């Protein structure tokens, strides 16, 4: 989160550009600043939820699959 905020604040001067070519720098700056800000907010909200979703999927379905493979009967050798 700190990296995203540092990047957003680092690109802020493009958002407030003046002089020759300012229109292109302002449009680029606004796309970068607001895109990164939205990405940081959405990432902060959704990544933990997806982690929880995948953890539940693992516990409900994948643990059954691998548990049955771990509980195979031992092959005992008969010595005749």
mmCIF file with all atom_site columns, C-alpha atoms in Angstrom:
data_model
loop_
_atom_site.group_PDB
_atom_site.id
_atom_site.type_symbol
_atom_site.label_atom_id
_atom_site.label_alt_id
_atom_site.label_comp_id
_atom_site.label_asym_id
_atom_site.label_entity_id
_atom_site.label_seq_id
_atom_site.pdbx_PDB_ins_code
_atom_site.Cartn_x
_atom_site.Cartn_y
_atom_site.Cartn_z
_atom_site.occupancy
_atom_site.B_iso_or_equiv
_atom_site.pdbx_formal_charge
_atom_site.auth_seq_id
_atom_site.auth_comp_id
_atom_site.auth_asym_id
_atom_site.auth_atom_id
_atom_site.pdbx_PDB_model_num
ATOM 1  C CA . UNK A 1 1  ? 0.000   0.000   0.000   1.00 0.00 ? 1  UNK A CA 1
ATOM 2  C CA . UNK A 1 2  ? 2.855   2.352   0.780   1.00 0.00 ? 2  UNK A CA 1
ATOM 3  C CA . UNK A 1 3  ? 4.407   1.713   -2.625  1.00 0.00 ? 3  UNK A CA 1
ATOM 4  C CA . UNK A 1 4  ? 1.134   2.492   -4.365  1.00 0.00 ? 4  UNK A CA 1
ATOM 5  C CA . UNK A 1 5  ? 0.715   5.711   -2.408  1.00 0.00 ? 5  UNK A CA 1
ATOM 6  C CA . UNK A 1 6  ? 4.314   6.750   -3.089  1.00 0.00 ? 6  UNK A CA 1
ATOM 7  C CA . UNK A 1 7  ? 3.753   6.136   -6.789  1.00 0.00 ? 7  UNK A CA 1
ATOM 8  C CA . UNK A 1 8  ? 0.521   8.146   -6.779  1.00 0.00 ? 8  UNK A CA 1
ATOM 9  C CA . UNK A 1 9  ? 2.155   11.072  -4.987  1.00 0.00 ? 9  UNK A CA 1
ATOM 10 C CA . UNK A 1 10 ? 5.167   10.852  -7.301  1.00 0.00 ? 10 UNK A CA 1
ATOM 11 C CA . UNK A 1 11 ? 2.969   11.231  -10.377 1.00 0.00 ? 11 UNK A CA 1
ATOM 12 C CA . UNK A 1 12 ? 0.906   14.079  -8.910  1.00 0.00 ? 12 UNK A CA 1
ATOM 13 C CA . UNK A 1 13 ? 3.036   16.786  -10.595 1.00 0.00 ? 13 UNK A CA 1
ATOM 14 C CA . UNK A 1 14 ? 1.916   15.403  -13.958 1.00 0.00 ? 14 UNK A CA 1
ATOM 15 C CA . UNK A 1 15 ? -1.654  15.897  -12.856 1.00 0.00 ? 15 UNK A CA 1
ATOM 16 C CA . UNK A 1 16 ? -1.043  19.593  -12.171 1.00 0.00 ? 16 UNK A CA 1
ATOM 17 C CA . UNK A 1 17 ? 1.220   20.299  -15.168 1.00 0.00 ? 17 UNK A CA 1
ATOM 18 C CA . UNK A 1 18 ? 1.364   23.712  -16.822 1.00 0.00 ? 18 UNK A CA 1
ATOM 19 C CA . UNK A 1 19 ? 3.071   25.064  -19.892 1.00 0.00 ? 19 UNK A CA 1
ATOM 20 C CA . UNK A 1 20 ? 3.735   23.545  -23.301 1.00 0.00 ? 20 UNK A CA 1
ATOM 21 C CA . UNK A 1 21 ? 2.287   20.053  -23.648 1.00 0.00 ? 21 UNK A CA 1
ATOM 22 C CA . UNK A 1 22 ? 0.395   20.333  -20.390 1.00 0.00 ? 22 UNK A CA 1
ATOM 23 C CA . UNK A 1 23 ? -2.796  18.857  -21.815 1.00 0.00 ? 23 UNK A CA 1
ATOM 24 C CA . UNK A 1 24 ? -1.140  15.541  -22.665 1.00 0.00 ? 24 UNK A CA 1
ATOM 25 C CA . UNK A 1 25 ? 0.671   15.380  -19.315 1.00 0.00 ? 25 UNK A CA 1
ATOM 26 C CA . UNK A 1 26 ? -2.541  16.159  -17.424 1.00 0.00 ? 26 UNK A CA 1
ATOM 27 C CA . UNK A 1 27 ? -4.466  13.432  -19.249 1.00 0.00 ? 27 UNK A CA 1
ATOM 28 C CA . UNK A 1 28 ? -1.661  10.925  -18.689 1.00 0.00 ? 28 UNK A CA 1
ATOM 29 C CA . UNK A 1 29 ? -1.280  11.999  -15.070 1.00 0.00 ? 29 UNK A CA 1
ATOM 30 C CA . UNK A 1 30 ? -4.981  11.710  -14.347 1.00 0.00 ? 30 UNK A CA 1
ATOM 31 C CA . UNK A 1 31 ? -5.148  8.226   -15.852 1.00 0.00 ? 31 UNK A CA 1
ATOM 32 C CA . UNK A 1 32 ? -2.117  7.059   -13.888 1.00 0.00 ? 32 UNK A CA 1
ATOM 33 C CA . UNK A 1 33 ? -3.062  8.674   -10.568 1.00 0.00 ? 33 UNK A CA 1
ATOM 34 C CA . UNK A 1 34 ? -6.687  7.601   -10.520 1.00 0.00 ? 34 UNK A CA 1
ATOM 35 C CA . UNK A 1 35 ? -5.955  4.184   -12.008 1.00 0.00 ? 35 UNK A CA 1
ATOM 36 C CA . UNK A 1 36 ? -3.327  3.408   -9.395  1.00 0.00 ? 36 UNK A CA 1
ATOM 37 C CA . UNK A 1 37 ? -5.481  4.798   -6.581  1.00 0.00 ? 37 UNK A CA 1
ATOM 38 C CA . UNK A 1 38 ? -8.452  2.674   -7.616  1.00 0.00 ? 38 UNK A CA 1
ATOM 39 C CA . UNK A 1 39 ? -6.186  -0.348  -8.055  1.00 0.00 ? 39 UNK A CA 1
ATOM 40 C CA . UNK A 1 40 ? -4.796  0.105   -4.529  1.00 0.00 ? 40 UNK A CA 1
ATOM 41 C CA . UNK A 1 41 ? -8.274  0.396   -3.012  1.00 0.00 ? 41 UNK A CA 1
ATOM 42 C CA . UNK A 1 42 ? -9.735  -2.541  -4.918  1.00 0.00 ? 42 UNK A CA 1
ATOM 43 C CA . UNK A 1 43 ? -6.680  -4.672  -4.248  1.00 0.00 ? 43 UNK A CA 1
ATOM 44 C CA . UNK A 1 44 ? -6.883  -3.936  -0.541  1.00 0.00 ? 44 UNK A CA 1
ATOM 45 C CA . UNK A 1 45 ? -10.534 -4.918  -0.429  1.00 0.00 ? 45 UNK A CA 1
ATOM 46 C CA . UNK A 1 46 ? -10.593 -7.952  -2.710  1.00 0.00 ? 46 UNK A CA 1
ATOM 47 C CA . UNK A 1 47 ? -7.314  -9.790  -2.128  1.00 0.00 ? 47 UNK A CA 1
ATOM 48 C CA . UNK A 1 48 ? -8.174  -10.847 1.454   1.00 0.00 ? 48 UNK A CA 1
ATOM 49 C CA . UNK A 1 49 ? -11.629 -11.953 0.292   1.00 0.00 ? 49 UNK A CA 1
ATOM 50 C CA . UNK A 1 50 ? -10.188 -14.069 -2.494  1.00 0.00 ? 50 UNK A CA 1
ATOM 51 C CA . UNK A 1 51 ? -7.690  -15.549 -0.052  1.00 0.00 ? 51 UNK A CA 1
ATOM 52 C CA . UNK A 1 52 ? -10.547 -16.553 2.249   1.00 0.00 ? 52 UNK A CA 1
ATOM 53 C CA . UNK A 1 53 ? -12.509 -17.978 -0.688  1.00 0.00 ? 53 UNK A CA 1
ATOM 54 C CA . UNK A 1 54 ? -9.585  -20.122 -1.856  1.00 0.00 ? 54 UNK A CA 1
ATOM 55 C CA . UNK A 1 55 ? -8.876  -21.259 1.708   1.00 0.00 ? 55 UNK A CA 1
ATOM 56 C CA . UNK A 1 56 ? -12.474 -22.430 2.141   1.00 0.00 ? 56 UNK A CA 1
ATOM 57 C CA . UNK A 1 57 ? -12.352 -24.185 -1.237  1.00 0.00 ? 57 UNK A CA 1
ATOM 58 C CA . UNK A 1 58 ? -9.159  -25.920 -0.168  1.00 0.00 ? 58 UNK A CA 1
ATOM 59 C CA . UNK A 1 59 ? -10.611 -27.010 3.163   1.00 0.00 ? 59 UNK A CA 1
ATOM 60 C CA . UNK A 1 60 ? -13.898 -28.259 1.719   1.00 0.00 ? 60 UNK A CA 1
ATOM 61 C CA . UNK A 1 61 ? -12.883 -29.952 -1.510  1.00 0.00 ? 61 UNK A CA 1
ATOM 62 C CA . UNK A 1 62 ? -9.156  -30.339 -1.929  1.00 0.00 ? 62 UNK A CA 1
ATOM 63 C CA . UNK A 1 63 ? -8.555  -31.584 1.608   1.00 0.00 ? 63 UNK A CA 1
ATOM 64 C CA . UNK A 1 64 ? -10.960 -34.463 0.928   1.00 0.00 ? 64 UNK A CA 1
ATOM 65 C CA . UNK A 1 65 ? -9.136  -35.372 -2.236  1.00 0.00 ? 65 UNK A CA 1
ATOM 66 C CA . UNK A 1 66 ? -5.703  -35.397 -0.652  1.00 0.00 ? 66 UNK A CA 1
ATOM 67 C CA . UNK A 1 67 ? -6.880  -36.890 2.638   1.00 0.00 ? 67 UNK A CA 1
ATOM 68 C CA . UNK A 1 68 ? -8.209  -39.947 0.808   1.00 0.00 ? 68 UNK A CA 1
ATOM 69 C CA . UNK A 1 69 ? -4.849  -40.332 -0.920  1.00 0.00 ? 69 UNK A CA 1
ATOM 70 C CA . UNK A 1 70 ? -3.027  -40.100 2.416   1.00 0.00 ? 70 UNK A CA 1
ATOM 71 C CA . UNK A 1 71 ? -5.204  -42.775 4.025   1.00 0.00 ? 71 UNK A CA 1
ATOM 72 C CA . UNK A 1 72 ? -4.525  -45.570 1.581   1.00 0.00 ? 72 UNK A CA 1
ATOM 73 C CA . UNK A 1 73 ? -4.171  -48.918 3.315   1.00 0.00 ? 73 UNK A CA 1
ATOM 74 C CA . UNK A 1 74 ? -0.626  -50.053 3.954   1.00 0.00 ? 74 UNK A CA 1
ATOM 75 C CA . UNK A 1 75 ? 0.585   -52.905 1.827   1.00 0.00 ? 75 UNK A CA 1
ATOM 76 C CA . UNK A 1 76 ? 1.672   -55.631 4.194   1.00 0.00 ? 76 UNK A CA 1
ATOM 77 C CA . UNK A 1 77 ? 4.065   -58.193 2.869   1.00 0.00 ? 77 UNK A CA 1
ATOM 78 C CA . UNK A 1 78 ? 3.432   -61.776 3.804   1.00 0.00 ? 78 UNK A CA 1
ATOM 79 C CA . UNK A 1 79 ? 6.560   -63.810 4.393   1.00 0.00 ? 79 UNK A CA 1
ATOM 80 C CA . UNK A 1 80 ? 5.799   -67.418 3.470   1.00 0.00 ? 80 UNK A CA 1
#
